[in-house]
Amino acid sequence: MTRAEEIARNLAEVRARIAAAARAAGRSPESVRLLAVSKKMPADDVRAALAAGQRAFGESYAQELRDKAALLAADSMLPAPPEWHFIGPLQSNKVKYVAGRVALMHAVDSPALLDALEARGAPQPCLVQVNVAGEASKRGVAPADLPALLDRFAAAAHVRCEGLMLIPPRGDARPHFAALRALRDREAAVARPNVDLRELSMGMTEDLEIAVAEGATIVRVGTAIFGARPI
């Protein structure tokens, strides 16, 4: 089996998992989008996934995204251009590689990052990363600070918030996914300009079924598609 065939097979298996989870939750499979996490994987893997019908790809390192996007943009043989998402932490000095260049920025985790994205002057849809569990090792805004950050989006001219994102602690992810959904539902009831909380980015290879059951609209899957990443 070639590498391209392996990736196509893996994508089919992940899509089947998502569809089964959605149906079990009484949802349409089309209500959940698959984001293929391609960080640290070569451009040829993205090409193979594109050939297998995958369009959205997640990157976590700004300069890797810049270089990979430029390489693939120059490839006239691609069946379709990739849709890039940025899913990792972002330093203010690297915002220039992301702002206005990705379909969705998943990990706005502070007012400072929001302000840096806004200062670039380019339209940028975003998600807010919420640290529901209050883990010191994880980035994200505290649930209590979420309303103030959404208010800041409401006053912005270029960035907009389209939902929330979560990386749960190891172990039982369900209560954290449920908590994020509850936060989304609560804040979605507050009318704010530039804020439309329709997306929940949560769930990865090991827990995507639980995430779909708890309302995920985007699942971020890397290992089940591309295998283990190089260290």
C-alpha positions as CSV (number, residue, x, y, z in Angstrom):
1,M,0.0,0.0,0.0
2,T,1.4,3.4,-0.9
3,R,1.4,6.3,1.5
4,A,-1.4,8.0,-0.5
5,E,-3.5,4.9,-0.4
6,E,-2.9,4.6,3.4
7,I,-4.0,8.2,3.9
8,A,-7.1,7.7,1.8
9,R,-8.0,4.6,3.7
10,N,-7.5,6.3,7.0
11,L,-9.6,9.3,6.0
12,A,-12.5,7.0,5.0
13,E,-12.3,5.3,8.4
14,V,-12.4,8.6,10.3
15,R,-15.3,9.9,8.2
16,A,-17.2,6.7,8.9
17,R,-16.5,7.2,12.7
18,I,-17.8,10.7,12.5
19,A,-20.9,9.7,10.5
20,A,-21.7,6.9,12.9
21,A,-21.2,9.2,16.0
22,A,-23.5,11.8,14.4
23,R,-26.2,9.4,13.6
24,A,-26.0,7.9,17.1
25,A,-26.5,11.4,18.5
26,G,-29.4,12.1,16.2
27,R,-27.4,14.5,14.1
28,S,-26.7,14.8,10.4
29,P,-23.1,13.7,9.6
30,E,-22.9,16.9,7.5
31,S,-23.2,18.9,10.7
32,V,-19.6,17.9,11.8
33,R,-16.6,19.0,9.8
34,L,-13.3,17.1,9.8
35,L,-10.2,19.1,10.2
36,A,-7.1,17.0,9.2
37,V,-4.3,18.1,11.5
38,S,-1.3,18.2,9.3
39,K,1.2,19.8,11.6
40,K,4.7,18.4,11.2
41,M,3.6,16.3,8.3
42,P,5.1,16.8,4.8
43,A,3.3,18.6,2.0
44,D,3.0,15.3,0.1
45,D,0.7,14.1,2.9
46,V,-1.6,17.1,2.4
47,R,-1.5,16.4,-1.4
48,A,-2.6,12.8,-0.7
49,A,-5.4,13.9,1.6
50,L,-6.6,16.5,-1.0
51,A,-6.7,13.8,-3.6
52,A,-8.9,11.7,-1.2
53,G,-11.4,14.6,-0.9
54,Q,-10.2,16.3,2.3
55,R,-10.2,20.1,2.1
56,A,-9.6,21.5,5.6
57,F,-6.2,21.2,7.3
58,G,-5.0,22.3,10.7
59,E,-1.5,23.7,11.4
60,S,0.0,24.7,14.8
61,Y,3.2,26.4,13.9
62,A,3.1,29.8,12.1
63,Q,6.2,29.5,10.0
64,E,5.4,25.9,9.0
65,L,2.0,27.0,7.9
66,R,3.6,29.9,5.9
67,D,6.0,27.6,4.1
68,K,3.6,24.7,3.5
69,A,0.9,27.0,2.2
70,A,3.3,28.7,-0.2
71,L,4.6,25.4,-1.5
72,L,1.1,24.0,-2.2
73,A,-0.2,27.3,-3.6
74,A,2.5,26.9,-6.3
75,D,1.3,23.4,-7.2
76,S,-1.0,23.7,-10.2
77,M,-1.8,19.9,-10.1
78,L,-3.8,20.0,-6.9
79,P,-7.5,19.0,-7.2
80,A,-8.4,22.0,-5.0
81,P,-6.6,24.5,-2.8
82,P,-6.3,23.5,0.9
83,E,-8.4,25.4,3.4
84,W,-6.0,26.2,6.2
85,H,-6.9,26.5,9.9
86,F,-4.5,27.6,12.6
87,I,-5.0,25.5,15.8
88,G,-2.0,26.2,18.0
89,P,-0.7,28.9,20.3
90,L,0.4,32.0,18.5
91,Q,3.0,34.6,19.5
92,S,2.2,38.2,18.6
93,N,5.3,38.5,16.5
94,K,4.1,35.7,14.3
95,V,0.5,37.0,13.8
96,K,1.6,38.3,10.3
97,Y,1.8,34.7,9.1
98,V,-1.7,33.9,10.1
99,A,-4.0,36.9,10.2
100,G,-6.1,37.1,7.0
101,R,-4.4,34.0,5.7
102,V,-6.5,31.2,7.3
103,A,-10.1,30.2,7.1
104,L,-10.3,30.0,10.9
105,M,-8.0,30.8,13.8
106,H,-9.0,28.3,16.5
107,A,-7.0,29.4,19.5
108,V,-7.6,33.0,20.5
109,D,-6.7,32.8,24.1
110,S,-6.1,36.3,25.4
111,P,-7.1,40.0,24.7
112,A,-3.5,40.6,23.7
113,L,-3.7,38.1,20.8
114,L,-7.1,39.4,19.7
115,D,-5.7,42.9,19.6
116,A,-2.6,41.7,17.6
117,L,-4.9,40.0,15.1
118,E,-7.1,43.1,14.9
119,A,-4.1,45.3,14.3
120,R,-3.2,43.5,11.1
121,G,-6.3,45.0,9.5
122,A,-7.4,41.9,7.7
123,P,-10.7,40.1,8.1
124,Q,-10.2,37.0,10.3
125,P,-12.8,34.6,11.6
126,C,-11.7,33.2,15.0
127,L,-12.6,30.8,17.8
128,V,-11.9,31.5,21.5
129,Q,-10.0,28.7,23.3
130,V,-11.5,28.2,26.7
131,N,-9.6,26.5,29.5
132,V,-12.7,24.9,31.1
133,A,-10.7,22.7,33.5
134,G,-8.4,25.5,34.7
135,E,-5.3,23.6,33.9
136,A,-2.1,25.5,34.5
137,S,-0.4,23.6,31.6
138,K,-3.1,24.6,29.1
139,R,-3.7,27.9,27.4
140,G,-7.2,29.4,27.0
141,V,-9.4,31.9,28.8
142,A,-11.1,31.1,32.0
143,P,-14.9,30.6,31.6
144,A,-15.4,33.6,33.9
145,D,-13.4,35.8,31.5
146,L,-15.1,34.6,28.3
147,P,-17.9,37.3,28.3
148,A,-15.3,40.1,28.5
149,L,-13.3,38.7,25.6
150,L,-16.5,38.3,23.5
151,D,-17.3,41.9,24.3
152,R,-13.9,42.8,22.9
153,F,-14.7,41.0,19.7
154,A,-18.0,42.9,19.5
155,A,-16.0,46.2,19.4
156,A,-13.5,45.0,16.7
157,A,-13.5,46.1,13.1
158,H,-11.8,43.1,11.5
159,V,-11.8,40.0,13.7
160,R,-15.0,38.1,14.4
161,C,-15.7,35.2,16.7
162,E,-17.5,32.2,15.3
163,G,-17.4,29.8,18.2
164,L,-15.3,28.2,21.0
165,M,-12.5,25.6,21.1
166,L,-11.3,23.3,23.8
167,I,-8.4,20.9,24.5
168,P,-9.6,18.8,27.4
169,P,-7.5,17.2,30.2
170,R,-6.5,13.6,29.7
171,G,-9.1,11.2,31.0
172,D,-12.9,11.6,30.8
173,A,-13.4,14.4,28.3
174,R,-17.2,14.3,28.3
175,P,-17.8,16.8,31.2
176,H,-15.5,19.3,29.7
177,F,-17.1,19.0,26.2
178,A,-20.5,19.4,27.9
179,A,-19.3,22.4,29.8
180,L,-18.0,24.1,26.6
181,R,-21.3,23.5,24.9
182,A,-23.1,25.0,27.9
183,L,-20.9,28.1,27.8
184,R,-21.5,28.5,24.1
185,D,-25.3,28.2,24.6
186,R,-25.2,30.8,27.4
187,E,-23.1,33.3,25.5
188,A,-24.9,32.7,22.2
189,A,-28.0,34.1,23.9
190,V,-26.3,37.5,24.3
191,A,-26.5,39.6,21.1
192,R,-23.1,41.0,20.2
193,P,-21.8,42.4,16.9
194,N,-19.1,40.2,15.2
195,V,-20.0,37.3,17.5
196,D,-21.9,34.3,16.1
197,L,-21.1,31.2,18.2
198,R,-22.1,28.5,15.8
199,E,-18.9,26.5,16.0
200,L,-17.6,24.1,18.7
201,S,-14.1,22.9,17.9
202,M,-13.5,19.9,20.2
203,G,-12.6,16.2,19.9
204,M,-9.5,14.5,18.5
205,T,-8.5,11.0,17.4
206,E,-9.2,9.3,20.7
207,D,-12.4,11.1,21.8
208,L,-14.1,12.3,18.6
209,E,-17.3,10.2,19.2
210,I,-17.8,11.8,22.6
211,A,-17.2,15.3,21.2
212,V,-19.8,14.7,18.4
213,A,-22.3,13.4,21.0
214,E,-21.7,16.6,23.0
215,G,-22.2,18.9,20.0
216,A,-18.9,19.4,18.3
217,T,-19.2,21.0,14.8
218,I,-15.4,20.6,14.1
219,V,-13.3,17.6,15.1
220,R,-9.5,17.9,14.8
221,V,-7.9,14.6,13.8
222,G,-4.3,14.0,13.0
223,T,-2.9,10.7,14.2
224,A,-5.8,8.6,12.9
225,I,-5.2,10.1,9.4
226,F,-1.4,10.6,9.2
227,G,-0.1,8.4,11.9
228,A,2.3,9.4,14.6
229,R,4.0,12.7,14.1
230,P,7.8,13.1,14.0
231,I,9.2,14.4,17.3
